[in-house]
Short mmCIF file of C-alpha atoms and ligand atoms in Angstrom, two decimals:
data_model
loop_
_atom_site.label_atom_id
_atom_site.label_comp_id
_atom_site.label_asym_id
_atom_site.label_seq_id
_atom_site.Cartn_x
_atom_site.Cartn_y
_atom_site.Cartn_z
CA MET A 977 -37.01 -34.45 -31.09
CA THR A 978 -34.89 -33.44 -28.46
CA ILE A 979 -35.84 -30.02 -26.93
CA HIS A 980 -33.66 -28.39 -25.07
CA SER A 981 -34.50 -26.21 -22.11
CA THR A 982 -31.86 -23.62 -19.94
CA ILE A 983 -33.21 -22.18 -17.66
CA GLU A 984 -31.42 -19.55 -17.55
CA PRO A 985 -30.94 -17.72 -13.85
CA ALA A 986 -32.81 -13.84 -14.55
CA ALA A 987 -30.03 -11.03 -15.66
CA ARG A 988 -29.67 -8.91 -12.12
CA ALA A 989 -29.07 -5.00 -11.69
CA VAL A 990 -26.41 -3.86 -9.33
CA ASN A 991 -28.08 -2.66 -6.01
CA TRP A 992 -25.29 -0.96 -4.27
CA ASN A 993 -28.18 0.24 -1.55
CA ARG A 994 -28.18 -3.84 -0.80
CA LEU A 995 -24.69 -5.55 -0.29
CA GLN A 996 -23.60 -8.40 0.80
CA ASP A 997 -19.58 -6.74 1.51
CA GLU A 998 -19.46 -3.41 2.64
CA LYS A 999 -15.30 -3.65 2.10
CA ASP A 1000 -16.81 -3.34 -1.70
CA LEU A 1001 -18.78 0.48 -1.26
CA GLU A 1002 -15.53 1.26 1.29
CA ILE A 1003 -13.20 0.42 -2.06
CA TRP A 1004 -15.59 1.54 -4.60
CA ASN A 1005 -15.61 4.91 -2.86
CA ARG A 1006 -11.55 4.82 -2.28
CA LEU A 1007 -11.12 4.37 -5.89
CA THR A 1008 -13.54 6.75 -7.48
CA SER A 1009 -11.85 10.12 -4.51
CA ASN A 1010 -8.77 8.39 -5.90
CA PHE A 1011 -9.46 9.25 -9.85
CA TRP A 1012 -7.12 10.67 -11.63
CA LEU A 1013 -5.39 11.28 -15.07
CA PRO A 1014 -1.73 12.77 -16.27
CA GLU A 1015 -2.82 15.61 -17.79
CA LYS A 1016 -3.12 16.49 -13.85
CA VAL A 1017 1.10 16.56 -13.38
CA PRO A 1018 2.82 19.34 -15.22
CA LEU A 1019 4.92 16.54 -16.29
CA SER A 1020 7.19 19.47 -18.57
CA ASN A 1021 7.92 20.99 -16.15
CA ASP A 1022 10.37 18.14 -15.90
CA ILE A 1023 12.24 18.98 -19.24
CA GLN A 1024 15.21 20.35 -17.35
CA SER A 1025 16.09 17.98 -14.78
CA TRP A 1026 15.67 15.66 -17.79
CA ALA A 1027 18.04 16.78 -19.59
CA THR A 1028 20.73 16.76 -16.47
CA LEU A 1029 20.59 12.76 -16.17
CA THR A 1030 23.56 11.16 -18.90
CA PRO A 1031 22.62 9.33 -21.39
CA ASP A 1032 23.13 5.82 -19.65
CA GLU A 1033 20.83 7.43 -16.79
CA GLN A 1034 18.26 8.61 -19.43
CA LYS A 1035 18.09 5.03 -21.04
CA LEU A 1036 17.44 3.22 -18.14
CA THR A 1037 14.46 5.53 -16.74
CA ILE A 1038 12.67 4.49 -20.45
CA ARG A 1039 13.77 1.59 -20.36
CA VAL A 1040 12.21 1.07 -16.15
CA PHE A 1041 9.00 2.80 -17.50
CA THR A 1042 8.58 0.23 -20.40
CA GLY A 1043 9.11 -2.90 -17.99
CA LEU A 1044 6.06 -0.53 -15.81
CA THR A 1045 3.77 0.30 -18.84
CA LEU A 1046 4.18 -3.64 -19.69
CA LEU A 1047 2.72 -4.89 -16.11
CA ASP A 1048 -0.61 -2.25 -16.40
CA THR A 1049 -0.90 -3.94 -19.65
CA ILE A 1050 -0.77 -7.03 -18.31
CA GLN A 1051 -3.26 -5.85 -15.17
CA ASN A 1052 -5.17 -3.76 -17.32
CA THR A 1053 -6.05 -6.47 -19.95
CA VAL A 1054 -6.65 -9.84 -18.85
CA GLY A 1055 -5.50 -9.14 -15.27
CA ALA A 1056 -8.07 -7.70 -13.50
CA PRO A 1057 -10.93 -8.52 -15.77
CA THR A 1058 -9.98 -12.60 -15.43
CA LEU A 1059 -10.84 -12.14 -11.48
CA MET A 1060 -14.33 -10.85 -12.48
CA PRO A 1061 -15.49 -14.64 -13.22
CA ASP A 1062 -15.20 -15.37 -9.71
CA ALA A 1063 -16.55 -11.99 -8.00
CA LEU A 1064 -18.27 -12.47 -5.25
CA THR A 1065 -20.67 -10.02 -5.52
CA PRO A 1066 -21.91 -7.76 -8.57
CA HIS A 1067 -19.97 -5.19 -5.71
CA GLU A 1068 -16.58 -6.38 -6.59
CA GLU A 1069 -17.01 -7.31 -10.24
CA ALA A 1070 -18.28 -3.09 -10.44
CA VAL A 1071 -14.79 -2.55 -8.09
CA LEU A 1072 -13.20 -4.65 -10.60
CA THR A 1073 -14.06 -2.68 -13.89
CA ASN A 1074 -12.48 0.12 -11.79
CA ILE A 1075 -8.75 -1.05 -11.28
CA ALA A 1076 -8.81 -2.46 -14.79
CA PHE A 1077 -9.61 1.19 -16.41
CA MET A 1078 -7.25 2.42 -13.60
CA GLU A 1079 -4.71 0.43 -14.98
CA ALA A 1080 -5.24 1.87 -17.81
CA VAL A 1081 -4.59 5.21 -17.05
CA HIS A 1082 -0.85 3.86 -15.43
CA ALA A 1083 0.00 2.04 -18.73
CA ARG A 1084 -0.93 5.06 -20.42
CA SER A 1085 0.68 7.61 -18.14
CA TYR A 1086 3.86 7.22 -18.68
CA SER A 1087 3.79 6.95 -22.60
CA SER A 1088 3.02 11.30 -21.84
CA VAL A 1089 6.15 11.06 -20.08
CA PHE A 1090 7.93 9.93 -22.41
CA SER A 1091 6.10 12.45 -25.45
CA THR A 1092 7.43 14.95 -22.53
CA LEU A 1093 10.61 14.45 -21.91
CA CYS A 1094 12.26 11.99 -24.68
CA ARG A 1095 12.57 11.05 -28.51
CA THR A 1096 10.74 8.82 -30.51
CA ALA A 1097 13.24 6.71 -31.34
CA GLU A 1098 14.36 6.04 -27.82
CA VAL A 1099 11.25 5.63 -26.52
CA ASP A 1100 10.62 2.81 -29.33
CA GLU A 1101 14.19 1.09 -28.52
CA ALA A 1102 13.07 0.70 -24.90
CA PHE A 1103 9.49 -1.02 -25.75
CA ARG A 1104 11.49 -3.49 -28.61
CA TRP A 1105 13.97 -3.85 -25.75
CA SER A 1106 11.43 -4.81 -23.47
CA GLU A 1107 10.07 -7.61 -25.56
CA GLU A 1108 13.42 -9.28 -25.80
CA ASN A 1109 14.29 -8.52 -22.41
CA GLU A 1110 13.87 -12.59 -21.30
CA HIS A 1111 13.58 -11.32 -16.98
CA LEU A 1112 10.87 -8.86 -17.71
CA GLN A 1113 9.53 -11.90 -20.35
CA GLY A 1114 9.50 -14.58 -17.62
CA LYS A 1115 7.52 -12.46 -15.26
CA SER A 1116 4.69 -11.52 -17.16
CA ARG A 1117 4.93 -15.68 -18.82
CA LEU A 1118 4.79 -16.49 -14.75
CA ILE A 1119 1.88 -14.09 -13.55
CA LEU A 1120 -0.18 -14.79 -17.19
CA LYS A 1121 0.14 -18.47 -16.85
CA GLU A 1122 -1.82 -18.36 -12.63
CA TYR A 1123 -4.15 -16.38 -15.37
CA ARG A 1124 -5.25 -18.52 -17.44
CA ALA A 1125 -9.47 -19.22 -16.51
CA ALA A 1126 -8.68 -22.40 -16.13
CA SER A 1127 -6.07 -21.47 -13.24
CA HIS A 1128 -8.16 -22.22 -9.35
CA PRO A 1129 -9.36 -18.80 -8.49
CA LEU A 1130 -7.44 -18.30 -5.51
CA LYS A 1131 -4.44 -18.33 -7.70
CA LYS A 1132 -4.54 -15.95 -9.26
CA LYS A 1133 -5.32 -13.28 -6.46
CA ILE A 1134 -2.53 -14.65 -5.43
CA ALA A 1135 -0.88 -13.84 -8.83
CA SER A 1136 -2.70 -10.10 -9.03
CA VAL A 1137 -1.32 -9.20 -6.10
CA PHE A 1138 2.13 -10.27 -6.06
CA LEU A 1139 1.89 -7.52 -9.50
CA GLU A 1140 -0.67 -5.17 -7.84
CA SER A 1141 2.13 -5.34 -4.02
CA PHE A 1142 5.89 -6.51 -5.19
CA LEU A 1143 6.77 -6.52 -8.61
CA PHE A 1144 6.32 -2.90 -9.26
CA TYR A 1145 9.19 -2.18 -7.32
CA SER A 1146 11.77 -2.36 -9.40
CA GLY A 1147 10.61 -0.65 -11.45
CA PHE A 1148 9.48 1.86 -8.98
CA TYR A 1149 12.72 2.56 -6.94
CA LEU A 1150 14.21 4.57 -10.08
CA PRO A 1151 11.73 7.72 -9.65
CA MET A 1152 11.52 7.79 -5.98
CA HIS A 1153 15.06 8.02 -6.45
CA TRP A 1154 15.63 10.60 -8.86
CA SER A 1155 13.10 12.33 -6.84
CA SER A 1156 15.21 11.89 -3.62
CA ARG A 1157 18.03 14.22 -5.93
CA ALA A 1158 15.69 16.39 -6.23
CA LYS A 1159 15.53 15.45 -9.38
CA LEU A 1160 12.28 14.35 -11.73
CA THR A 1161 9.92 15.53 -9.32
CA ASN A 1162 7.24 16.07 -11.45
CA THR A 1163 7.18 12.47 -12.97
CA ALA A 1164 7.23 11.12 -9.18
CA ASP A 1165 4.29 12.91 -8.47
CA LEU A 1166 3.15 11.23 -11.02
CA ILE A 1167 4.67 7.53 -10.15
CA ARG A 1168 2.99 8.32 -6.32
CA LEU A 1169 0.26 8.43 -7.86
CA ILE A 1170 -0.16 4.88 -9.34
CA ILE A 1171 2.07 4.01 -5.80
CA ARG A 1172 -1.37 4.89 -4.13
CA ASP A 1173 -3.00 2.91 -6.14
CA GLU A 1174 -1.41 0.04 -6.38
CA ALA A 1175 -2.01 -0.07 -3.02
CA VAL A 1176 -5.35 -0.09 -2.40
CA HIS A 1177 -5.58 -2.72 -5.15
CA GLY A 1178 -3.11 -5.02 -3.52
CA TYR A 1179 -5.15 -4.53 -0.65
CA TYR A 1180 -8.61 -5.65 -2.19
CA ILE A 1181 -8.37 -8.00 -3.58
CA GLY A 1182 -5.78 -9.81 -0.82
CA TYR A 1183 -8.79 -8.74 1.29
CA LYS A 1184 -10.69 -10.88 -1.16
CA PHE A 1185 -8.02 -13.85 -1.00
CA GLN A 1186 -8.63 -14.05 2.41
CA LYS A 1187 -12.41 -14.38 2.44
CA SER A 1188 -12.56 -16.73 0.18
CA LEU A 1189 -9.40 -18.82 2.17
CA ALA A 1190 -10.95 -19.00 5.03
CA GLN A 1191 -13.50 -21.41 3.28
CA LEU A 1192 -11.82 -24.20 2.61
CA SER A 1193 -10.07 -26.81 3.98
CA GLU A 1194 -7.12 -26.52 6.78
CA SER A 1195 -4.71 -28.99 4.21
CA GLU A 1196 -6.36 -27.16 0.92
CA GLN A 1197 -5.03 -24.03 2.80
CA ALA A 1198 -1.70 -25.56 3.12
CA ASP A 1199 -1.56 -25.62 -0.92
CA ILE A 1200 -2.67 -22.49 -1.31
CA LYS A 1201 -0.21 -21.42 1.20
CA ASP A 1202 2.72 -23.33 -0.89
CA PHE A 1203 1.32 -22.36 -3.83
CA ALA A 1204 2.04 -18.31 -2.88
CA PHE A 1205 5.52 -18.69 -1.77
CA SER A 1206 6.98 -20.79 -3.95
CA LEU A 1207 5.25 -18.36 -7.17
CA LEU A 1208 7.19 -15.73 -4.91
CA LEU A 1209 9.96 -16.95 -4.73
CA ASP A 1210 10.55 -18.46 -8.11
CA LEU A 1211 9.05 -13.73 -9.07
CA TYR A 1212 12.05 -12.93 -7.42
CA ASP A 1213 14.09 -14.81 -9.07
CA LEU A 1214 13.37 -13.06 -11.70
CA GLU A 1215 13.88 -9.70 -9.88
CA VAL A 1216 16.79 -10.11 -8.72
CA LYS A 1217 18.01 -10.62 -12.76
CA TYR A 1218 15.86 -8.18 -14.22
CA THR A 1219 17.69 -5.89 -11.30
CA GLU A 1220 20.53 -6.16 -11.69
CA ASP A 1221 20.39 -6.12 -15.32
CA LEU A 1222 18.76 -2.07 -15.41
CA TYR A 1223 21.14 -1.32 -12.41
CA ASP A 1224 24.69 -2.71 -12.48
CA GLY A 1225 25.08 0.28 -14.32
CA ILE A 1226 24.66 3.19 -11.89
CA GLY A 1227 25.98 1.14 -8.63
CA LEU A 1228 22.44 0.81 -7.41
CA THR A 1229 21.29 -3.14 -7.14
CA GLU A 1230 21.53 -3.14 -3.70
CA ASP A 1231 19.58 -1.33 -2.70
CA VAL A 1232 16.65 -1.91 -4.92
CA LYS A 1233 16.95 -5.07 -3.16
CA HIS A 1234 16.03 -4.07 -0.18
CA PHE A 1235 12.92 -2.24 -1.36
CA LEU A 1236 11.87 -5.97 -3.24
CA HIS A 1237 12.27 -7.64 -0.20
CA TYR A 1238 10.64 -5.05 2.56
CA ASN A 1239 7.51 -5.36 -0.85
CA ALA A 1240 7.66 -9.11 -1.22
CA ASN A 1241 7.00 -9.21 2.58
CA LYS A 1242 3.88 -6.06 2.51
CA ALA A 1243 2.13 -8.16 -0.98
CA LEU A 1244 2.88 -11.70 1.83
CA GLN A 1245 0.90 -9.16 4.46
CA ASN A 1246 -1.99 -8.09 2.00
CA LEU A 1247 -2.59 -11.96 1.45
CA GLY A 1248 -3.41 -12.24 5.29
CA TYR A 1249 0.62 -13.98 6.06
CA GLU A 1250 4.07 -13.43 7.45
CA GLY A 1251 6.92 -11.83 5.70
CA LEU A 1252 9.66 -13.72 4.12
CA PHE A 1253 12.61 -11.91 4.09
CA PRO A 1254 13.77 -11.46 7.54
CA GLU A 1255 14.24 -7.54 8.72
CA ASN A 1256 17.44 -7.05 8.49
CA ILE A 1257 17.62 -7.42 4.59
CA CYS A 1258 14.62 -5.12 4.27
CA GLN A 1259 15.88 -1.43 6.03
CA VAL A 1260 15.19 0.33 2.61
CA ASN A 1261 17.73 3.59 2.14
CA PRO A 1262 15.83 5.57 4.02
CA ALA A 1263 15.73 8.01 1.42
CA ILE A 1264 13.39 6.88 -0.69
CA MET A 1265 11.39 6.06 1.89
CA ALA A 1266 11.03 9.98 2.45
CA SER A 1267 10.63 10.08 -1.45
CA LEU A 1268 7.54 7.24 -1.06
CA SER A 1269 5.73 8.97 1.85
CA PRO A 1270 7.40 12.55 1.92
CA ASN A 1271 7.15 14.97 5.49
CA ALA A 1272 5.31 11.53 6.93
CA ASP A 1273 8.00 10.98 9.22
CA GLU A 1274 8.69 13.93 10.87
CA ASN A 1275 8.51 13.89 14.89
CA HIS A 1276 6.55 10.77 14.68
CA ASP A 1277 9.39 8.36 15.69
CA PHE A 1278 8.92 9.89 19.48
CA PHE A 1279 10.32 6.78 20.47
CA SER A 1280 13.68 7.07 19.20
CA GLY A 1281 14.09 10.23 21.22
CA SER A 1282 14.52 11.61 24.97
CA GLY A 1283 10.87 11.09 25.42
CA SER A 1284 10.93 14.16 27.22
CA SER A 1285 9.86 16.83 24.03
CA TYR A 1286 5.74 17.02 23.51
CA VAL A 1287 5.48 17.76 19.80
CA ILE A 1288 1.93 17.63 19.29
CA GLY A 1289 0.44 17.57 16.57
CA LYS A 1290 -0.35 21.18 14.47
CA ALA A 1291 -3.92 22.09 13.05
CA ILE A 1292 -5.33 19.78 10.95
CA ALA A 1293 -8.08 20.10 9.13
CA THR A 1294 -10.51 17.75 10.05
CA GLU A 1295 -13.85 18.59 8.16
CA ASP A 1296 -15.10 15.15 9.77
CA GLU A 1297 -18.20 16.21 11.06
CA ASP A 1298 -18.20 13.09 13.16
CA TRP A 1299 -15.90 14.60 15.93
CA ASP A 1300 -17.96 16.06 18.46
CA PHE A 1301 -15.71 18.57 20.29
CA MET B 1242 -1.78 -6.08 19.77
CA GLU B 1243 -1.68 -9.39 21.35
CA ARG B 1244 2.07 -9.71 19.31
CA LEU B 1245 3.17 -6.91 21.61
CA GLY B 1246 1.91 -8.31 25.00
CA LEU B 1247 0.48 -5.62 26.61
CA PRO B 1248 -3.49 -5.26 28.69
CA ALA B 1249 -5.44 -3.35 26.05
CA VAL B 1250 -8.65 -3.10 26.30
CA ARG B 1251 -10.30 -3.68 21.62
CA ILE B 1252 -12.45 -0.60 20.72
CA PRO B 1253 -15.04 -2.95 17.91
CA ALA B 1254 -14.96 -1.95 14.60
CA ARG B 1255 -19.61 -2.40 14.31
CA ALA B 1256 -21.43 0.96 16.30
CA SER B 1257 -24.02 -1.93 17.47
CA GLU B 1258 -21.55 -3.33 19.41
CA PRO B 1259 -21.19 -1.55 22.93
CA MET B 1260 -18.56 1.21 23.60
CA PRO B 1261 -15.55 0.38 26.48
CA ALA B 1262 -15.18 2.71 28.63
CA ALA B 1263 -11.01 3.94 29.32
CA PRO B 1264 -10.62 2.53 32.76
CA GLY B 1265 -6.96 4.90 33.05
CA PRO B 1266 -4.52 6.24 31.70
CA PHE B 1267 -3.95 4.51 27.90
CA VAL B 1268 -1.83 5.43 24.31
CA LEU B 1269 -4.06 4.62 21.73
CA VAL B 1270 -3.22 2.57 18.68
CA THR B 1271 -5.21 2.87 15.40
CA PRO B 1272 -5.15 2.32 11.88
CA THR B 1273 -5.79 4.58 8.49
CA TYR B 1274 -8.67 4.97 6.36
CA ALA B 1275 -7.40 7.97 4.58
CA ASP B 1276 -8.13 8.72 1.15
CA GLY B 1277 -6.32 10.68 -1.59
CA GLU B 1278 -6.95 14.05 0.09
CA GLY B 1279 -6.51 12.83 4.22
CA ARG B 1280 -9.63 12.53 4.82
CA GLY B 1281 -11.53 9.91 6.86
CA ALA B 1282 -8.82 8.84 8.77
CA VAL B 1283 -9.94 7.60 11.92
CA HIS B 1284 -13.01 5.15 11.85
CA LYS B 1285 -16.23 6.55 12.74
CA GLN B 1286 -15.54 3.82 15.77
CA VAL B 1287 -12.43 5.48 17.02
CA ILE B 1288 -14.34 8.98 16.73
CA ARG B 1289 -17.45 7.96 19.04
CA PHE B 1290 -15.23 6.49 21.32
CA LEU B 1291 -13.24 9.99 21.42
CA ASN B 1292 -15.70 12.21 21.47
CA GLN B 1293 -16.21 10.67 25.24
CA GLU B 1294 -14.64 13.44 26.97
CA SER B 1295 -14.38 11.23 29.10
CA ASN B 1296 -11.91 8.50 27.69
CA ARG B 1297 -9.72 11.25 25.75
CA ALA B 1298 -9.11 12.63 29.02
CA GLN B 1299 -6.89 9.60 29.04
CA LEU B 1300 -5.65 10.28 26.24
CA LYS B 1301 -2.43 10.09 26.62
CA GLY B 1302 -0.82 9.61 23.30
CA VAL B 1303 -1.34 7.46 20.21
CA ILE B 1304 0.24 4.92 17.81
CA ALA B 1305 -1.10 4.73 13.60
CA SER B 1306 0.03 1.85 11.97
CA GLY B 1307 -1.08 2.38 7.75
CA ASN B 1308 1.07 1.85 4.05
CA ARG B 1309 3.57 4.36 2.95
CA ASN B 1310 2.31 3.95 -0.36
CA PHE B 1311 -0.27 6.66 0.50
CA GLY B 1312 2.23 9.17 0.41
CA ILE B 1313 2.29 12.13 2.90
CA TYR B 1314 -1.17 10.65 3.98
CA PHE B 1315 0.83 7.86 5.63
CA ALA B 1316 -0.52 6.11 9.02
CA HIS B 1317 -2.53 10.08 8.75
CA ALA B 1318 -5.12 9.10 11.90
CA GLY B 1319 -2.13 9.35 14.61
CA ALA B 1320 -1.77 13.26 13.20
CA VAL B 1321 -5.32 14.24 13.28
CA ILE B 1322 -6.03 12.29 16.49
CA ALA B 1323 -2.90 14.38 18.02
CA ALA B 1324 -3.70 17.81 16.78
CA LYS B 1325 -7.57 16.98 17.22
CA CYS B 1326 -6.93 15.90 20.81
CA GLN B 1327 -3.59 17.50 21.56
CA CYS B 1328 -1.44 14.67 22.49
CA PRO B 1329 1.56 13.36 20.50
CA CYS B 1330 1.37 11.25 18.12
CA LEU B 1331 4.03 8.86 19.17
CA TYR B 1332 4.74 5.58 16.48
CA LYS B 1333 3.74 5.31 13.04
CA PHE B 1334 4.49 2.00 11.29
CA GLU B 1335 3.58 -0.41 8.16
CA LEU B 1336 0.71 -2.90 8.38
CA ALA B 1337 0.80 -5.19 10.99
CA GLY B 1338 3.89 -4.11 12.10
CA THR B 1339 7.23 -5.85 11.56
CA ASN B 1340 9.55 -7.67 14.75
CA ASN B 1341 11.38 -4.93 14.99
CA ASP B 1342 8.52 -2.08 15.41
CA ILE B 1343 6.96 -4.07 18.19
CA GLU B 1344 9.51 -4.25 20.21
CA ARG B 1345 10.48 -0.64 19.55
CA VAL B 1346 6.94 0.43 20.88
CA ARG B 1347 7.59 -2.40 23.60
CA LYS B 1348 10.74 -0.23 24.96
CA GLY B 1349 9.24 2.99 23.71
CA LEU B 1350 5.32 2.65 25.77
CA GLU B 1351 7.86 1.33 28.89
CA LEU B 1352 10.18 4.76 28.74
CA PHE B 1353 7.13 7.09 28.11
CA TRP B 1354 4.67 5.32 31.15
CA GLN B 1355 8.10 5.78 33.89
CA HIS B 1356 8.26 8.83 32.36
CA GLN B 1357 4.86 9.89 32.32
CA HIS B 1358 4.69 8.61 36.31
CA SER B 1359 7.76 11.18 37.04
CA THR B 1360 5.87 13.47 35.84
CA ASN B 1361 2.72 13.02 37.71
CA HIS B 1362 4.90 13.11 40.72
CA ARG B 1363 6.16 16.22 39.68
CA LEU B 1364 3.25 17.67 39.55
CA GLN B 1365 1.47 16.51 42.96
CA LYS B 1366 4.12 17.50 44.85
CA ALA B 1367 4.18 21.06 43.23
FE1 FE2 C 1971 -1.71 0.06 -12.13
FE1 FE2 C 1972 -3.31 -2.55 -9.61
#
């Protein structure tokens, strides 16, 4: 007779007053204070603007948003959950549940755009297209392969940061482009909320990646870095083809590619690596930059001026109680 | 800051470490931590440093880093400090900054300090 006695560790309740990593609470607070739902954005104000797009522009927009929906769906159902078993702290797991849920909100919000602006048949066509487009399916496959449980925990994080900080941007480009032409501006507001969330996700997962990476030997670190750069290049090849598929028709492919390079470099920085693409091919159209961060460029480049006119900040509400003066 | 190759004093991230004093006129380079409404943009330690009158008196400008993906609050710490301390926000850059950013800041600061010197000179003469 054999007796199987397995001693299971006690189930543990998460104690937010005992932190192993203060970053977990900082990010939890950031994410929860950023919480939003698509109902917050008056999308119906874009109905008239939608009618000014040509049929081809409408079709492109629906396809782009369907592609984005697919990435958010992957991140919601596979990407964020697959990082949970690798969490270093119980608080990290809690943050990942927030990330997973917000991905569901993102995926859901594209359907709000569709139901407000588009006809059902057009949307159904786009969802079919997303299942058949080889480049979109190709990048999903590459990412999902790394998310499989057998994959190295750090490789999962690399794939996740590339999805969060790089793969979305071929899609995000288009609403920023429309917004720079004063079109679909409410939809652009919704996309900016998504972009803000993805920025925190990419930063946080990249931060956890760098923490774990520091524990490895130099040769293991070198392997991981090789993996990261080669995955990025594989994804980049697919992104270029995907971009050409979508944007050749309206002549924006080259502009989008610059935006891809710029974001690929930022994704690498989230992982603690140097950028890969030289700066001359990362110069993003200023209209797109202004659309990403409206008003942020006013007066900021003091150095390009003569240096004689001081622009001192206007009064800004700083409710922060820590200031003493 | 290392890539800039200019003399610098670091404000420690932890409240437990001793807070340095400004050695003379300086430009503050700071990251941004704002939430979705722009709250909490300036790190508490930077606020502690600026709460010190003698430090604030030497502050000539601010350079802020951030991420454009935070929309209107990109590098918001620069705007908050400029308004609060009545100094110019000289430059904003993303994340750790590109080589281009480094070059512009290095050249910009050079001109900025030259200009500061000549202004001081004129003020002393007057
Ligand atoms: Fe998302
Ligand atoms: Fe995300």
